[in-house]
PDB file of C-alpha atoms in Angstrom:
ATOM      1  CA  MET A   1      40.585  50.350 177.419  1.00 68.00           C
ATOM      2  CA  SER A   2      39.042  47.136 176.323  1.00 78.00           C
ATOM      3  CA  ILE A   3      36.896  45.763 173.571  1.00 80.00           C
ATOM      4  CA  GLN A   4      33.544  44.393 174.566  1.00 82.00           C
ATOM      5  CA  MET A   5      31.806  41.647 172.662  1.00 81.00           C
ATOM      6  CA  GLU A   6      28.462  40.083 173.345  1.00 85.00           C
ATOM      7  CA  ASN A   7      27.149  36.689 172.376  1.00 85.00           C
ATOM      8  CA  ASP A   8      24.245  34.461 173.384  1.00 92.00           C
ATOM      9  CA  TYR A   9      25.922  33.513 176.673  1.00 93.00           C
ATOM     10  CA  GLY A  10      26.958  36.949 177.911  1.00 94.00           C
ATOM     11  CA  LYS A  11      29.613  39.659 177.619  1.00 92.00           C
ATOM     12  CA  ILE A  12      33.307  39.275 176.862  1.00 90.00           C
ATOM     13  CA  ASP A  13      35.864  41.985 177.674  1.00 91.00           C
ATOM     14  CA  ILE A  14      39.192  41.751 175.879  1.00 89.00           C
ATOM     15  CA  THR A  15      41.831  44.229 177.022  1.00 91.00           C
ATOM     16  CA  ASN A  16      43.997  46.101 174.569  1.00 89.00           C
ATOM     17  CA  GLU A  17      47.090  44.579 176.193  1.00 90.00           C
ATOM     18  CA  THR A  18      45.833  41.092 175.330  1.00 91.00           C
ATOM     19  CA  ILE A  19      45.211  42.099 171.729  1.00 92.00           C
ATOM     20  CA  ALA A  20      48.654  43.735 171.579  1.00 91.00           C
ATOM     21  CA  ARG A  21      50.356  40.524 172.768  1.00 92.00           C
ATOM     22  CA  ILE A  22      48.539  38.391 170.192  1.00 93.00           C
ATOM     23  CA  VAL A  23      49.373  40.889 167.442  1.00 93.00           C
ATOM     24  CA  GLY A  24      53.026  41.134 168.540  1.00 92.00           C
ATOM     25  CA  GLU A  25      53.478  37.369 168.532  1.00 92.00           C
ATOM     26  CA  ALA A  26      51.877  37.077 165.078  1.00 94.00           C
ATOM     27  CA  THR A  27      54.092  39.869 163.766  1.00 93.00           C
ATOM     28  CA  ILE A  28      57.350  38.361 165.017  1.00 91.00           C
ATOM     29  CA  GLU A  29      56.541  35.115 163.151  1.00 92.00           C
ATOM     30  CA  CYS A  30      56.426  36.920 159.771  1.00 94.00           C
ATOM     31  CA  TYR A  31      59.342  36.609 157.368  1.00 93.00           C
ATOM     32  CA  GLY A  32      61.415  39.780 157.137  1.00 92.00           C
ATOM     33  CA  VAL A  33      60.512  41.163 160.580  1.00 91.00           C
ATOM     34  CA  VAL A  34      63.607  41.118 162.792  1.00 89.00           C
ATOM     35  CA  GLY A  35      62.213  43.092 165.714  1.00 86.00           C
ATOM     36  CA  MET A  36      59.677  45.426 167.150  1.00 87.00           C
ATOM     37  CA  ALA A  37      60.466  49.082 167.712  1.00 85.00           C
ATOM     38  CA  SER A  38      59.540  50.411 171.105  1.00 77.00           C
ATOM     39  CA  ARG A  39      56.970  53.174 171.572  1.00 67.00           C
ATOM     40  CA  HIS A  40      57.390  53.168 175.371  1.00 63.00           C
ATOM     41  CA  GLN A  41      61.155  53.037 175.869  1.00 61.00           C
ATOM     42  CA  ILE A  42      61.190  53.249 179.683  1.00 61.00           C
ATOM     43  CA  ARG A  43      58.600  50.508 180.221  1.00 61.00           C
ATOM     44  CA  ASP A  44      60.165  48.221 177.628  1.00 58.00           C
ATOM     45  CA  GLY A  45      63.641  48.901 179.016  1.00 59.00           C
ATOM     46  CA  LEU A  46      62.534  47.738 182.463  1.00 54.00           C
ATOM     47  CA  THR A  47      60.987  44.654 180.922  1.00 54.00           C
ATOM     48  CA  GLU A  48      64.267  43.784 179.231  1.00 55.00           C
ATOM     49  CA  ILE A  49      66.154  44.260 182.504  1.00 53.00           C
ATOM     50  CA  LEU A  50      63.701  41.940 184.273  1.00 50.00           C
ATOM     51  CA  ARG A  51      64.052  39.433 181.389  1.00 52.00           C
ATOM     52  CA  LYS A  52      60.338  39.183 180.702  1.00 54.00           C
ATOM     53  CA  GLU A  53      59.140  38.733 177.146  1.00 59.00           C
ATOM     54  CA  ASN A  54      57.058  41.608 175.890  1.00 68.00           C
ATOM     55  CA  PHE A  55      55.125  40.670 172.786  1.00 73.00           C
ATOM     56  CA  GLY A  56      53.130  43.890 173.025  1.00 76.00           C
ATOM     57  CA  LYS A  57      56.223  46.022 172.370  1.00 81.00           C
ATOM     58  CA  GLY A  58      55.684  48.253 169.356  1.00 87.00           C
ATOM     59  CA  VAL A  59      51.937  47.613 169.167  1.00 91.00           C
ATOM     60  CA  VAL A  60      49.317  50.297 169.744  1.00 91.00           C
ATOM     61  CA  VAL A  61      45.652  49.286 169.785  1.00 90.00           C
ATOM     62  CA  ARG A  62      43.184  52.136 169.306  1.00 89.00           C
ATOM     63  CA  ASN A  63      39.430  51.924 169.628  1.00 84.00           C
ATOM     64  CA  ALA A  64      37.743  54.485 167.398  1.00 78.00           C
ATOM     65  CA  GLY A  65      34.040  53.985 167.988  1.00 73.00           C
ATOM     66  CA  ALA A  66      33.006  50.569 166.725  1.00 75.00           C
ATOM     67  CA  ASP A  67      36.215  50.314 164.718  1.00 84.00           C
ATOM     68  CA  THR A  68      39.541  49.019 166.072  1.00 87.00           C
ATOM     69  CA  GLN A  69      42.825  50.163 164.565  1.00 92.00           C
ATOM     70  CA  ILE A  70      46.274  48.721 165.182  1.00 93.00           C
ATOM     71  CA  ASP A  71      49.578  50.538 164.718  1.00 93.00           C
ATOM     72  CA  LEU A  72      52.686  48.354 164.437  1.00 93.00           C
ATOM     73  CA  TYR A  73      56.231  49.707 164.768  1.00 92.00           C
ATOM     74  CA  ILE A  74      58.613  47.163 163.266  1.00 92.00           C
ATOM     75  CA  ILE A  75      62.221  46.700 162.204  1.00 91.00           C
ATOM     76  CA  VAL A  76      62.788  44.769 158.981  1.00 93.00           C
ATOM     77  CA  GLY A  77      65.768  42.815 157.757  1.00 92.00           C
ATOM     78  CA  TYR A  78      68.149  44.349 155.244  1.00 93.00           C
ATOM     79  CA  GLY A  79      67.487  43.169 151.698  1.00 91.00           C
ATOM     80  CA  THR A  80      63.811  42.366 152.149  1.00 93.00           C
ATOM     81  CA  LYS A  81      61.127  44.084 150.126  1.00 95.00           C
ATOM     82  CA  ILE A  82      59.480  46.331 152.695  1.00 95.00           C
ATOM     83  CA  THR A  83      56.117  46.517 150.930  1.00 96.00           C
ATOM     84  CA  GLU A  84      55.846  42.713 150.811  1.00 96.00           C
ATOM     85  CA  VAL A  85      56.827  42.378 154.466  1.00 95.00           C
ATOM     86  CA  ALA A  86      54.233  44.996 155.451  1.00 95.00           C
ATOM     87  CA  TYR A  87      51.521  43.272 153.394  1.00 96.00           C
ATOM     88  CA  GLN A  88      52.399  39.903 154.930  1.00 96.00           C
ATOM     89  CA  VAL A  89      52.249  41.360 158.448  1.00 96.00           C
ATOM     90  CA  GLN A  90      48.885  42.995 157.774  1.00 96.00           C
ATOM     91  CA  SER A  91      47.454  39.748 156.418  1.00 96.00           C
ATOM     92  CA  LYS A  92      48.842  37.653 159.287  1.00 96.00           C
ATOM     93  CA  VAL A  93      47.520  40.035 161.947  1.00 95.00           C
ATOM     94  CA  GLN A  94      44.053  40.162 160.360  1.00 94.00           C
ATOM     95  CA  TYR A  95      43.945  36.350 160.061  1.00 95.00           C
ATOM     96  CA  THR A  96      45.237  35.713 163.593  1.00 95.00           C
ATOM     97  CA  LEU A  97      42.770  38.083 165.242  1.00 92.00           C
ATOM     98  CA  LYS A  98      39.881  36.654 163.221  1.00 93.00           C
ATOM     99  CA  LYS A  99      40.911  33.099 164.118  1.00 94.00           C
ATOM    100  CA  THR A 100      41.691  33.587 167.820  1.00 92.00           C
ATOM    101  CA  LEU A 101      39.269  36.308 168.898  1.00 88.00           C
ATOM    102  CA  GLY A 102      36.661  36.278 166.140  1.00 86.00           C
ATOM    103  CA  MET A 103      37.074  39.995 165.534  1.00 84.00           C
ATOM    104  CA  THR A 104      37.790  42.001 162.420  1.00 85.00           C
ATOM    105  CA  ILE A 105      40.093  44.993 162.516  1.00 88.00           C
ATOM    106  CA  GLY A 106      39.422  48.225 160.654  1.00 90.00           C
ATOM    107  CA  SER A 107      43.040  48.867 159.746  1.00 93.00           C
ATOM    108  CA  VAL A 108      46.540  47.613 160.493  1.00 94.00           C
ATOM    109  CA  ASN A 109      49.025  50.444 160.040  1.00 95.00           C
ATOM    110  CA  ILE A 110      52.687  49.498 159.649  1.00 95.00           C
ATOM    111  CA  TYR A 111      55.464  51.911 160.612  1.00 93.00           C
ATOM    112  CA  VAL A 112      58.911  50.667 159.606  1.00 93.00           C
ATOM    113  CA  GLN A 113      61.236  52.214 162.187  1.00 89.00           C
ATOM    114  CA  GLY A 114      64.478  50.721 160.960  1.00 89.00           C
ATOM    115  CA  VAL A 115      66.406  48.217 158.891  1.00 91.00           C
ATOM    116  CA  ARG A 116      68.782  45.755 160.530  1.00 89.00           C
ATOM    117  CA  VAL A 117      71.459  43.585 158.915  1.00 88.00           C
ATOM    118  CA  THR A 118      70.978  40.019 160.068  1.00 76.00           C
ATOM    119  CA  ASN A 119      71.105  36.491 158.744  1.00 65.00           C
ATOM    120  CA  LEU A 120      67.464  35.682 157.976  1.00 53.00           C
TER     121      LEU A 120
END
């Protein structure tokens, strides 16, 4: 699946994998996020074995008509306020996609899959 945009010069196709990588990188930069939870364990396990970075891990991009929705599966650090971390991630993802791709997202859904004790 891809998202198609059109401007004065022609058409632009942006794949969901590209959007997922941009969203994953923006998410990892947020305070309180210590990791992404995998939705595709076999594929992500092979990626880890091959030592390739996978910024799209834990990101699902869904196209529902003209609206695009993003589901994020994250792991937060112990002692952080989960609601603030989720709000920060939503804001950062919306801003990053608007800035880099010029697109607005209908919704950014956050699924906290775990809490990890780390030194933030």
